[in-house]
Amino acid sequence: MDQDYLFFTTQIKNQTGIDLSLYKEAQMKRRLTSLRDKKGYASFRDYFGDMQTKNELVDELLERMTINVSEFYRNPSRWEVLETKLLPKLLQSKKTINAWSAACSTGEEPYTLSMILEGLLPKENYSIQATDIDELALKRAELGYYLERALQEVPNENKEKYFKKDGIGYKVENCLKEKITFEKHNLLADSYKNTFDLIICRNVLIYFTEEAKIHLYKKFSKALRPGGILYVGSTEQIFNPKQYGFQSVSTFFYEKMSI
Ligand SMILES: C[S@@+](CC[C@H](N)C(=O)[O-])C[C@H]1O[C@@H](n2cnc3c(N)ncnc32)[C@H](O)[C@@H]1O
């Protein structure tokens, strides 16, 4: 790794707790170098120097290192499997669902899950924790305001039930919002709770190094109760899930095995 970039990643880790070395290097370096160039700095050392007095440079950096693209019902056929097969099976042995939407970005994923759970069990029997490293994305998630095109995959019935037209967009109804707790959480550094029946972590693992991923799979496995489900993104299948105590139950879904 070049010394200038190494200096930068070390300092950023010291100051923010974010370890950029756990993200795939080529991709991350390209993105940050283009931002640095755009801001007019010839080296990462100079760039970091100015960050000490200009907070907005740090905010911009954090914004650039995260990619927030999300959608309601992203990959609809996968959500259908969750709704029609996996959740009903889970509910045969347990009457409550404690779920975690990890790296939830601007909220489309936890709100999708909430719409599905609303149809399957009484409101008081489920809870959703939704987390992301990006505070700005979390603020938007909490606000719950989306433009029409974001709602393309939402079934009409749910659109009518859970969204209210407001100006040029739609607001998520409070009945969904009140079931979700949004919280800042760094998957690579913070501790995990260990009480979940369902963990959804999609389209973020692709940015991490292999070592970081292995570490995360172990932590997800510990965080799930036996029989609980891990739901990953469409390019994030786990190679050899058994080594983490998982068995594949459908494409992109893994069940935590009993010991
Ligand atoms: C492409 S979005 C995925 C959103 C959603 N899960 C989906 O699949 O539609 C990736 C999200 O991962 C978040 N992220 C990146 N690094 C993270 C980390 N170390 N801990 C928690 N979230 C992280 C980003 O802020 C971003 O919101």
PDB file of C-alpha atoms and ligand atoms in Angstrom:
ATOM      1  CA  MET A   1       0.000   0.000   0.000  1.00  0.00           C
ATOM      2  CA  ASP A   2       1.401   3.441  -0.767  1.00  0.00           C
ATOM      3  CA  GLN A   3       2.619   5.395   2.250  1.00  0.00           C
ATOM      4  CA  ASP A   4       0.471   8.455   1.624  1.00  0.00           C
ATOM      5  CA  TYR A   5      -2.753   6.384   1.514  1.00  0.00           C
ATOM      6  CA  LEU A   6      -1.609   4.268   4.459  1.00  0.00           C
ATOM      7  CA  PHE A   7      -1.029   7.415   6.528  1.00  0.00           C
ATOM      8  CA  PHE A   8      -4.506   8.614   5.606  1.00  0.00           C
ATOM      9  CA  THR A   9      -6.332   5.370   6.432  1.00  0.00           C
ATOM     10  CA  THR A  10      -4.489   5.110   9.772  1.00  0.00           C
ATOM     11  CA  GLN A  11      -5.402   8.657  10.757  1.00  0.00           C
ATOM     12  CA  ILE A  12      -9.032   8.250   9.682  1.00  0.00           C
ATOM     13  CA  LYS A  13      -9.246   5.105  11.790  1.00  0.00           C
ATOM     14  CA  ASN A  14      -7.836   6.926  14.818  1.00  0.00           C
ATOM     15  CA  GLN A  15     -10.222   9.813  14.449  1.00  0.00           C
ATOM     16  CA  THR A  16     -13.459   8.167  13.333  1.00  0.00           C
ATOM     17  CA  GLY A  17     -13.064   4.482  14.233  1.00  0.00           C
ATOM     18  CA  ILE A  18     -13.707   3.612  10.579  1.00  0.00           C
ATOM     19  CA  ASP A  19     -11.159   1.121   9.297  1.00  0.00           C
ATOM     20  CA  LEU A  20     -10.884   1.724   5.563  1.00  0.00           C
ATOM     21  CA  SER A  21      -8.407  -1.142   5.242  1.00  0.00           C
ATOM     22  CA  LEU A  22     -11.310  -3.599   5.753  1.00  0.00           C
ATOM     23  CA  TYR A  23     -12.920  -2.404   2.521  1.00  0.00           C
ATOM     24  CA  LYS A  24     -11.650  -3.712  -0.837  1.00  0.00           C
ATOM     25  CA  GLU A  25      -8.653  -1.489  -1.416  1.00  0.00           C
ATOM     26  CA  ALA A  26      -8.637  -0.795  -5.151  1.00  0.00           C
ATOM     27  CA  GLN A  27     -12.277   0.280  -5.173  1.00  0.00           C
ATOM     28  CA  MET A  28     -12.080   2.418  -2.022  1.00  0.00           C
ATOM     29  CA  LYS A  29      -8.805   4.078  -3.018  1.00  0.00           C
ATOM     30  CA  ARG A  30     -10.176   4.966  -6.450  1.00  0.00           C
ATOM     31  CA  ARG A  31     -13.253   6.552  -4.937  1.00  0.00           C
ATOM     32  CA  LEU A  32     -11.359   8.535  -2.302  1.00  0.00           C
ATOM     33  CA  THR A  33      -8.611   9.624  -4.712  1.00  0.00           C
ATOM     34  CA  SER A  34     -11.200  11.032  -7.086  1.00  0.00           C
ATOM     35  CA  LEU A  35     -12.820  12.966  -4.214  1.00  0.00           C
ATOM     36  CA  ARG A  36      -9.409  14.222  -3.012  1.00  0.00           C
ATOM     37  CA  ASP A  37      -8.508  15.387  -6.549  1.00  0.00           C
ATOM     38  CA  LYS A  38     -11.865  17.089  -6.887  1.00  0.00           C
ATOM     39  CA  LYS A  39     -11.211  19.016  -3.673  1.00  0.00           C
ATOM     40  CA  GLY A  40      -7.839  20.161  -5.092  1.00  0.00           C
ATOM     41  CA  TYR A  41      -5.370  18.231  -2.902  1.00  0.00           C
ATOM     42  CA  ALA A  42      -2.239  16.674  -4.380  1.00  0.00           C
ATOM     43  CA  SER A  43      -1.719  14.224  -1.508  1.00  0.00           C
ATOM     44  CA  PHE A  44      -3.770  12.427   1.146  1.00  0.00           C
ATOM     45  CA  ARG A  45      -1.509  13.954   3.796  1.00  0.00           C
ATOM     46  CA  ASP A  46      -2.492  17.508   2.762  1.00  0.00           C
ATOM     47  CA  TYR A  47      -6.119  16.474   2.461  1.00  0.00           C
ATOM     48  CA  PHE A  48      -6.107  15.015   5.973  1.00  0.00           C
ATOM     49  CA  GLY A  49      -4.307  18.135   7.285  1.00  0.00           C
ATOM     50  CA  ASP A  50      -7.177  20.360   6.166  1.00  0.00           C
ATOM     51  CA  MET A  51      -9.749  17.978   7.616  1.00  0.00           C
ATOM     52  CA  GLN A  52      -8.560  19.047  11.062  1.00  0.00           C
ATOM     53  CA  THR A  53     -10.152  22.445  10.635  1.00  0.00           C
ATOM     54  CA  LYS A  54     -12.813  21.781   7.991  1.00  0.00           C
ATOM     55  CA  ASN A  55     -15.416  19.348   9.318  1.00  0.00           C
ATOM     56  CA  GLU A  56     -17.306  19.371   6.058  1.00  0.00           C
ATOM     57  CA  LEU A  57     -14.371  17.560   4.407  1.00  0.00           C
ATOM     58  CA  VAL A  58     -14.809  14.638   6.825  1.00  0.00           C
ATOM     59  CA  ASP A  59     -18.564  14.535   6.205  1.00  0.00           C
ATOM     60  CA  GLU A  60     -17.998  14.479   2.464  1.00  0.00           C
ATOM     61  CA  LEU A  61     -15.480  11.697   2.827  1.00  0.00           C
ATOM     62  CA  LEU A  62     -17.878   9.560   4.855  1.00  0.00           C
ATOM     63  CA  GLU A  63     -20.578  10.200   2.313  1.00  0.00           C
ATOM     64  CA  ARG A  64     -18.306   9.156  -0.555  1.00  0.00           C
ATOM     65  CA  MET A  65     -17.076   5.963   1.083  1.00  0.00           C
ATOM     66  CA  THR A  66     -20.604   4.694   1.515  1.00  0.00           C
ATOM     67  CA  ILE A  67     -22.870   3.815  -1.394  1.00  0.00           C
ATOM     68  CA  ASN A  68     -26.457   4.291  -0.330  1.00  0.00           C
ATOM     69  CA  VAL A  69     -28.423   2.894  -3.248  1.00  0.00           C
ATOM     70  CA  SER A  70     -31.453   0.952  -2.030  1.00  0.00           C
ATOM     71  CA  GLU A  71     -34.989   0.080  -3.148  1.00  0.00           C
ATOM     72  CA  PHE A  72     -38.228  -1.133  -1.618  1.00  0.00           C
ATOM     73  CA  TYR A  73     -38.621  -4.876  -2.303  1.00  0.00           C
ATOM     74  CA  ARG A  74     -35.172  -4.991  -3.947  1.00  0.00           C
ATOM     75  CA  ASN A  75     -35.133  -8.349  -5.824  1.00  0.00           C
ATOM     76  CA  PRO A  76     -38.884  -8.980  -5.268  1.00  0.00           C
ATOM     77  CA  SER A  77     -38.750 -12.751  -5.783  1.00  0.00           C
ATOM     78  CA  ARG A  78     -36.385 -13.081  -2.783  1.00  0.00           C
ATOM     79  CA  TRP A  79     -38.745 -11.130  -0.539  1.00  0.00           C
ATOM     80  CA  GLU A  80     -41.522 -13.416  -1.698  1.00  0.00           C
ATOM     81  CA  VAL A  81     -39.556 -16.449  -0.520  1.00  0.00           C
ATOM     82  CA  LEU A  82     -39.084 -14.760   2.846  1.00  0.00           C
ATOM     83  CA  GLU A  83     -42.757 -13.841   3.122  1.00  0.00           C
ATOM     84  CA  THR A  84     -44.362 -17.035   1.890  1.00  0.00           C
ATOM     85  CA  LYS A  85     -41.915 -19.740   3.021  1.00  0.00           C
ATOM     86  CA  LEU A  86     -39.270 -18.772   5.537  1.00  0.00           C
ATOM     87  CA  LEU A  87     -41.138 -16.462   7.892  1.00  0.00           C
ATOM     88  CA  PRO A  88     -44.210 -18.742   8.112  1.00  0.00           C
ATOM     89  CA  LYS A  89     -41.841 -21.607   8.966  1.00  0.00           C
ATOM     90  CA  LEU A  90     -40.112 -19.534  11.646  1.00  0.00           C
ATOM     91  CA  LEU A  91     -43.500 -18.602  13.064  1.00  0.00           C
ATOM     92  CA  GLN A  92     -44.461 -22.229  13.512  1.00  0.00           C
ATOM     93  CA  SER A  93     -42.037 -22.538  16.405  1.00  0.00           C
ATOM     94  CA  LYS A  94     -42.023 -18.970  17.692  1.00  0.00           C
ATOM     95  CA  LYS A  95     -44.715 -16.316  17.973  1.00  0.00           C
ATOM     96  CA  THR A  96     -42.437 -13.272  17.911  1.00  0.00           C
ATOM     97  CA  ILE A  97     -39.846 -11.975  15.446  1.00  0.00           C
ATOM     98  CA  ASN A  98     -36.883  -9.861  16.451  1.00  0.00           C
ATOM     99  CA  ALA A  99     -35.227  -8.637  13.242  1.00  0.00           C
ATOM    100  CA  TRP A 100     -32.146  -6.627  12.303  1.00  0.00           C
ATOM    101  CA  SER A 101     -31.747  -4.794   9.034  1.00  0.00           C
ATOM    102  CA  ALA A 102     -27.983  -4.176   9.001  1.00  0.00           C
ATOM    103  CA  ALA A 103     -26.596  -1.506   6.636  1.00  0.00           C
ATOM    104  CA  CYS A 104     -30.159  -0.360   5.998  1.00  0.00           C
ATOM    105  CA  SER A 105     -29.161   2.805   4.140  1.00  0.00           C
ATOM    106  CA  THR A 106     -32.145   5.144   3.624  1.00  0.00           C
ATOM    107  CA  GLY A 107     -34.703   2.741   5.097  1.00  0.00           C
ATOM    108  CA  GLU A 108     -36.311   0.979   2.120  1.00  0.00           C
ATOM    109  CA  GLU A 109     -35.244  -2.437   3.435  1.00  0.00           C
ATOM    110  CA  PRO A 110     -36.574  -2.221   7.025  1.00  0.00           C
ATOM    111  CA  TYR A 111     -39.805  -0.621   5.775  1.00  0.00           C
ATOM    112  CA  THR A 112     -40.212  -3.478   3.269  1.00  0.00           C
ATOM    113  CA  LEU A 113     -39.724  -5.974   6.063  1.00  0.00           C
ATOM    114  CA  SER A 114     -42.184  -4.126   8.269  1.00  0.00           C
ATOM    115  CA  MET A 115     -44.875  -4.246   5.533  1.00  0.00           C
ATOM    116  CA  ILE A 116     -44.337  -7.990   5.251  1.00  0.00           C
ATOM    117  CA  LEU A 117     -44.409  -8.632   8.996  1.00  0.00           C
ATOM    118  CA  GLU A 118     -47.561  -6.525   9.375  1.00  0.00           C
ATOM    119  CA  GLY A 119     -49.292  -9.054   7.158  1.00  0.00           C
ATOM    120  CA  LEU A 120     -48.020 -12.057   9.101  1.00  0.00           C
ATOM    121  CA  LEU A 121     -48.278 -11.356  12.810  1.00  0.00           C
ATOM    122  CA  PRO A 122     -49.741  -8.947  15.351  1.00  0.00           C
ATOM    123  CA  LYS A 123     -47.931  -5.626  15.559  1.00  0.00           C
ATOM    124  CA  GLU A 124     -46.852  -6.169  19.171  1.00  0.00           C
ATOM    125  CA  ASN A 125     -45.145  -9.436  18.227  1.00  0.00           C
ATOM    126  CA  TYR A 126     -42.326  -8.062  16.103  1.00  0.00           C
ATOM    127  CA  SER A 127     -39.577  -5.480  16.284  1.00  0.00           C
ATOM    128  CA  ILE A 128     -37.009  -4.274  13.772  1.00  0.00           C
ATOM    129  CA  GLN A 129     -33.659  -2.765  14.534  1.00  0.00           C
ATOM    130  CA  ALA A 130     -32.283  -0.900  11.512  1.00  0.00           C
ATOM    131  CA  THR A 131     -28.676   0.272  11.458  1.00  0.00           C
ATOM    132  CA  ASP A 132     -26.151   1.912   9.188  1.00  0.00           C
ATOM    133  CA  ILE A 133     -22.786   3.600   9.525  1.00  0.00           C
ATOM    134  CA  ASP A 134     -24.024   6.662   7.646  1.00  0.00           C
ATOM    135  CA  GLU A 135     -25.904   9.125   9.848  1.00  0.00           C
ATOM    136  CA  LEU A 136     -27.242  11.115   6.936  1.00  0.00           C
ATOM    137  CA  ALA A 137     -28.782   7.990   5.391  1.00  0.00           C
ATOM    138  CA  LEU A 138     -30.310   7.120   8.773  1.00  0.00           C
ATOM    139  CA  LYS A 139     -31.858  10.581   9.048  1.00  0.00           C
ATOM    140  CA  ARG A 140     -33.510  10.096   5.675  1.00  0.00           C
ATOM    141  CA  ALA A 141     -34.667   6.650   6.745  1.00  0.00           C
ATOM    142  CA  GLU A 142     -36.269   8.079   9.877  1.00  0.00           C
ATOM    143  CA  LEU A 143     -37.930  10.819   7.886  1.00  0.00           C
ATOM    144  CA  GLY A 144     -39.466   8.150   5.643  1.00  0.00           C
ATOM    145  CA  TYR A 145     -40.125  10.366   2.641  1.00  0.00           C
ATOM    146  CA  TYR A 146     -39.676   8.875  -0.843  1.00  0.00           C
ATOM    147  CA  LEU A 147     -40.268   9.893  -4.429  1.00  0.00           C
ATOM    148  CA  GLU A 148     -42.776   8.020  -6.564  1.00  0.00           C
ATOM    149  CA  ARG A 149     -40.152   6.086  -8.536  1.00  0.00           C
ATOM    150  CA  ALA A 150     -38.742   4.579  -5.318  1.00  0.00           C
ATOM    151  CA  LEU A 151     -42.109   2.899  -4.780  1.00  0.00           C
ATOM    152  CA  GLN A 152     -42.196   1.040  -8.096  1.00  0.00           C
ATOM    153  CA  GLU A 153     -41.948  -2.441  -6.587  1.00  0.00           C
ATOM    154  CA  VAL A 154     -44.298  -1.803  -3.665  1.00  0.00           C
ATOM    155  CA  PRO A 155     -47.507  -3.822  -4.231  1.00  0.00           C
ATOM    156  CA  ASN A 156     -50.452  -1.441  -4.847  1.00  0.00           C
ATOM    157  CA  GLU A 157     -52.295  -2.678  -1.803  1.00  0.00           C
ATOM    158  CA  ASN A 158     -49.335  -1.845   0.442  1.00  0.00           C
ATOM    159  CA  LYS A 159     -48.766   1.481  -1.268  1.00  0.00           C
ATOM    160  CA  GLU A 160     -52.313   2.488  -0.391  1.00  0.00           C
ATOM    161  CA  LYS A 161     -52.102   1.127   3.124  1.00  0.00           C
ATOM    162  CA  TYR A 162     -48.675   2.338   4.224  1.00  0.00           C
ATOM    163  CA  PHE A 163     -47.877   5.476   2.221  1.00  0.00           C
ATOM    164  CA  LYS A 164     -49.487   8.876   2.116  1.00  0.00           C
ATOM    165  CA  LYS A 165     -49.068  11.257  -0.820  1.00  0.00           C
ATOM    166  CA  ASP A 166     -47.275  14.389   0.326  1.00  0.00           C
ATOM    167  CA  GLY A 167     -46.179  17.036  -2.197  1.00  0.00           C
ATOM    168  CA  ILE A 168     -44.054  15.435  -4.912  1.00  0.00           C
ATOM    169  CA  GLY A 169     -43.517  12.230  -2.933  1.00  0.00           C
ATOM    170  CA  TYR A 170     -44.894   9.835  -0.358  1.00  0.00           C
ATOM    171  CA  LYS A 171     -44.590   9.594   3.406  1.00  0.00           C
ATOM    172  CA  VAL A 172     -44.386   6.266   5.203  1.00  0.00           C
ATOM    173  CA  GLU A 173     -47.239   5.857   7.679  1.00  0.00           C
ATOM    174  CA  ASN A 174     -46.415   5.977  11.390  1.00  0.00           C
ATOM    175  CA  CYS A 175     -47.707   2.448  11.950  1.00  0.00           C
ATOM    176  CA  LEU A 176     -44.595   1.153  10.124  1.00  0.00           C
ATOM    177  CA  LYS A 177     -42.217   3.736  11.542  1.00  0.00           C
ATOM    178  CA  GLU A 178     -43.051   2.993  15.143  1.00  0.00           C
ATOM    179  CA  LYS A 179     -41.957  -0.624  14.728  1.00  0.00           C
ATOM    180  CA  ILE A 180     -38.428   0.307  13.622  1.00  0.00           C
ATOM    181  CA  THR A 181     -35.565   1.621  15.741  1.00  0.00           C
ATOM    182  CA  PHE A 182     -32.933   3.367  13.649  1.00  0.00           C
ATOM    183  CA  GLU A 183     -29.442   3.451  15.089  1.00  0.00           C
ATOM    184  CA  LYS A 184     -25.909   4.208  13.963  1.00  0.00           C
ATOM    185  CA  HIS A 185     -23.797   1.042  13.885  1.00  0.00           C
ATOM    186  CA  ASN A 186     -20.494   0.122  12.271  1.00  0.00           C
ATOM    187  CA  LEU A 187     -20.609  -3.535  11.233  1.00  0.00           C
ATOM    188  CA  LEU A 188     -16.827  -3.727  11.239  1.00  0.00           C
ATOM    189  CA  ALA A 189     -16.211  -2.248  14.669  1.00  0.00           C
ATOM    190  CA  ASP A 190     -19.283  -2.283  16.911  1.00  0.00           C
ATOM    191  CA  SER A 191     -20.619  -5.167  18.998  1.00  0.00           C
ATOM    192  CA  TYR A 192     -23.682  -7.145  17.904  1.00  0.00           C
ATOM    193  CA  LYS A 193     -26.688  -8.114  19.984  1.00  0.00           C
ATOM    194  CA  ASN A 194     -27.391 -11.832  20.011  1.00  0.00           C
ATOM    195  CA  THR A 195     -31.109 -12.247  20.085  1.00  0.00           C
ATOM    196  CA  PHE A 196     -32.195 -12.140  16.465  1.00  0.00           C
ATOM    197  CA  ASP A 197     -34.582 -14.392  14.553  1.00  0.00           C
ATOM    198  CA  LEU A 198     -33.785 -12.675  11.276  1.00  0.00           C
ATOM    199  CA  ILE A 199     -30.808 -10.648  10.068  1.00  0.00           C
ATOM    200  CA  ILE A 200     -30.945  -8.909   6.707  1.00  0.00           C
ATOM    201  CA  CYS A 201     -27.576  -7.704   5.506  1.00  0.00           C
ATOM    202  CA  ARG A 202     -27.596  -7.056   1.789  1.00  0.00           C
ATOM    203  CA  ASN A 203     -25.340  -5.279  -0.661  1.00  0.00           C
ATOM    204  CA  VAL A 204     -22.674  -4.142   1.739  1.00  0.00           C
ATOM    205  CA  LEU A 205     -20.514  -7.257   2.182  1.00  0.00           C
ATOM    206  CA  ILE A 206     -19.389  -6.878  -1.436  1.00  0.00           C
ATOM    207  CA  TYR A 207     -17.386  -3.822  -0.399  1.00  0.00           C
ATOM    208  CA  PHE A 208     -15.440  -5.639   2.321  1.00  0.00           C
ATOM    209  CA  THR A 209     -12.242  -7.696   2.138  1.00  0.00           C
ATOM    210  CA  GLU A 210     -12.480 -11.511   2.402  1.00  0.00           C
ATOM    211  CA  GLU A 211     -11.050 -11.434   5.946  1.00  0.00           C
ATOM    212  CA  ALA A 212     -13.598  -8.857   7.052  1.00  0.00           C
ATOM    213  CA  LYS A 213     -16.428 -10.912   5.538  1.00  0.00           C
ATOM    214  CA  ILE A 214     -15.361 -14.079   7.357  1.00  0.00           C
ATOM    215  CA  HIS A 215     -15.301 -12.155  10.623  1.00  0.00           C
ATOM    216  CA  LEU A 216     -18.793 -10.788   9.948  1.00  0.00           C
ATOM    217  CA  TYR A 217     -20.316 -14.177   9.086  1.00  0.00           C
ATOM    218  CA  LYS A 218     -19.083 -15.482  12.439  1.00  0.00           C
ATOM    219  CA  LYS A 219     -20.609 -12.519  14.234  1.00  0.00           C
ATOM    220  CA  PHE A 220     -23.923 -12.855  12.378  1.00  0.00           C
ATOM    221  CA  SER A 221     -24.031 -16.537  13.261  1.00  0.00           C
ATOM    222  CA  LYS A 222     -23.551 -15.711  16.961  1.00  0.00           C
ATOM    223  CA  ALA A 223     -26.170 -12.973  16.762  1.00  0.00           C
ATOM    224  CA  LEU A 224     -28.867 -15.368  15.508  1.00  0.00           C
ATOM    225  CA  ARG A 225     -30.774 -17.792  17.659  1.00  0.00           C
ATOM    226  CA  PRO A 226     -30.802 -21.412  16.356  1.00  0.00           C
ATOM    227  CA  GLY A 227     -33.314 -21.626  13.510  1.00  0.00           C
ATOM    228  CA  GLY A 228     -32.862 -17.920  12.766  1.00  0.00           C
ATOM    229  CA  ILE A 229     -32.299 -16.697   9.213  1.00  0.00           C
ATOM    230  CA  LEU A 230     -29.546 -14.626   7.576  1.00  0.00           C
ATOM    231  CA  TYR A 231     -30.627 -12.957   4.334  1.00  0.00           C
ATOM    232  CA  VAL A 232     -27.780 -11.693   2.085  1.00  0.00           C
ATOM    233  CA  GLY A 233     -27.589  -9.739  -1.181  1.00  0.00           C
ATOM    234  CA  SER A 234     -27.845 -11.174  -4.654  1.00  0.00           C
ATOM    235  CA  THR A 235     -24.080 -11.374  -5.252  1.00  0.00           C
ATOM    236  CA  GLU A 236     -23.176 -12.321  -1.706  1.00  0.00           C
ATOM    237  CA  GLN A 237     -23.655 -16.062  -1.430  1.00  0.00           C
ATOM    238  CA  ILE A 238     -21.616 -17.611   1.379  1.00  0.00           C
ATOM    239  CA  PHE A 239     -18.971 -20.080   0.318  1.00  0.00           C
ATOM    240  CA  ASN A 240     -19.126 -23.106   2.629  1.00  0.00           C
ATOM    241  CA  PRO A 241     -21.823 -21.848   5.041  1.00  0.00           C
ATOM    242  CA  LYS A 242     -21.395 -24.861   7.378  1.00  0.00           C
ATOM    243  CA  GLN A 243     -18.153 -23.461   8.729  1.00  0.00           C
ATOM    244  CA  TYR A 244     -20.176 -20.635  10.279  1.00  0.00           C
ATOM    245  CA  GLY A 245     -22.926 -22.924  11.567  1.00  0.00           C
ATOM    246  CA  PHE A 246     -25.298 -22.077   8.689  1.00  0.00           C
ATOM    247  CA  GLN A 247     -27.188 -24.220   6.235  1.00  0.00           C
ATOM    248  CA  SER A 248     -28.539 -22.827   2.992  1.00  0.00           C
ATOM    249  CA  VAL A 249     -32.350 -22.929   2.968  1.00  0.00           C
ATOM    250  CA  SER A 250     -32.948 -21.040  -0.280  1.00  0.00           C
ATOM    251  CA  THR A 251     -30.708 -18.958  -2.542  1.00  0.00           C
ATOM    252  CA  PHE A 252     -29.378 -16.043  -0.433  1.00  0.00           C
ATOM    253  CA  PHE A 253     -30.945 -17.362   2.787  1.00  0.00           C
ATOM    254  CA  TYR A 254     -29.064 -19.219   5.525  1.00  0.00           C
ATOM    255  CA  GLU A 255     -30.458 -20.853   8.617  1.00  0.00           C
ATOM    256  CA  LYS A 256     -28.481 -20.968  11.818  1.00  0.00           C
ATOM    257  CA  MET A 257     -28.164 -24.626  12.754  1.00  0.00           C
ATOM    258  CA  SER A 258     -28.690 -25.900  16.292  1.00  0.00           C
ATOM    259  CA  ILE A 259     -25.449 -26.990  17.900  1.00  0.00           C
TER     260      ILE A 259
HETATM  261  C1  LIG B   1     -25.668  -0.256  -1.167  1.00  0.00           C
HETATM  262  S1  LIG B   1     -26.285   0.156   0.430  1.00  0.00           S
HETATM  263  C2  LIG B   1     -27.310  -1.244   0.771  1.00  0.00           C
HETATM  264  C3  LIG B   1     -28.647  -0.852   1.332  1.00  0.00           C
HETATM  265  C4  LIG B   1     -29.636  -1.997   1.565  1.00  0.00           C
HETATM  266  N1  LIG B   1     -29.119  -2.981   2.481  1.00  0.00           N
HETATM  267  C5  LIG B   1     -30.028  -2.660   0.253  1.00  0.00           C
HETATM  268  O1  LIG B   1     -29.536  -3.738  -0.053  1.00  0.00           O
HETATM  269  O2  LIG B   1     -30.812  -2.082  -0.495  1.00  0.00           O
HETATM  270  C6  LIG B   1     -24.848  -0.120   1.449  1.00  0.00           C
HETATM  271  C7  LIG B   1     -24.964   0.523   2.829  1.00  0.00           C
HETATM  272  O3  LIG B   1     -23.910   0.006   3.656  1.00  0.00           O
HETATM  273  C8  LIG B   1     -23.537   1.013   4.554  1.00  0.00           C
HETATM  274  N2  LIG B   1     -22.217   0.678   5.130  1.00  0.00           N
HETATM  275  C9  LIG B   1     -20.998   0.743   4.551  1.00  0.00           C
HETATM  276  N3  LIG B   1     -20.057   0.367   5.430  1.00  0.00           N
HETATM  277  C10 LIG B   1     -20.695   0.034   6.583  1.00  0.00           C
HETATM  278  C11 LIG B   1     -20.252  -0.429   7.859  1.00  0.00           C
HETATM  279  N4  LIG B   1     -18.967  -0.645   8.105  1.00  0.00           N
HETATM  280  N5  LIG B   1     -21.190  -0.650   8.817  1.00  0.00           N
HETATM  281  C12 LIG B   1     -22.516  -0.428   8.579  1.00  0.00           C
HETATM  282  N6  LIG B   1     -22.988   0.009   7.393  1.00  0.00           N
HETATM  283  C13 LIG B   1     -22.082   0.241   6.405  1.00  0.00           C
HETATM  284  C14 LIG B   1     -23.555   2.264   3.700  1.00  0.00           C
HETATM  285  O4  LIG B   1     -23.645   3.437   4.486  1.00  0.00           O
HETATM  286  C15 LIG B   1     -24.790   2.032   2.828  1.00  0.00           C
HETATM  287  O5  LIG B   1     -25.913   2.652   3.366  1.00  0.00           O
END
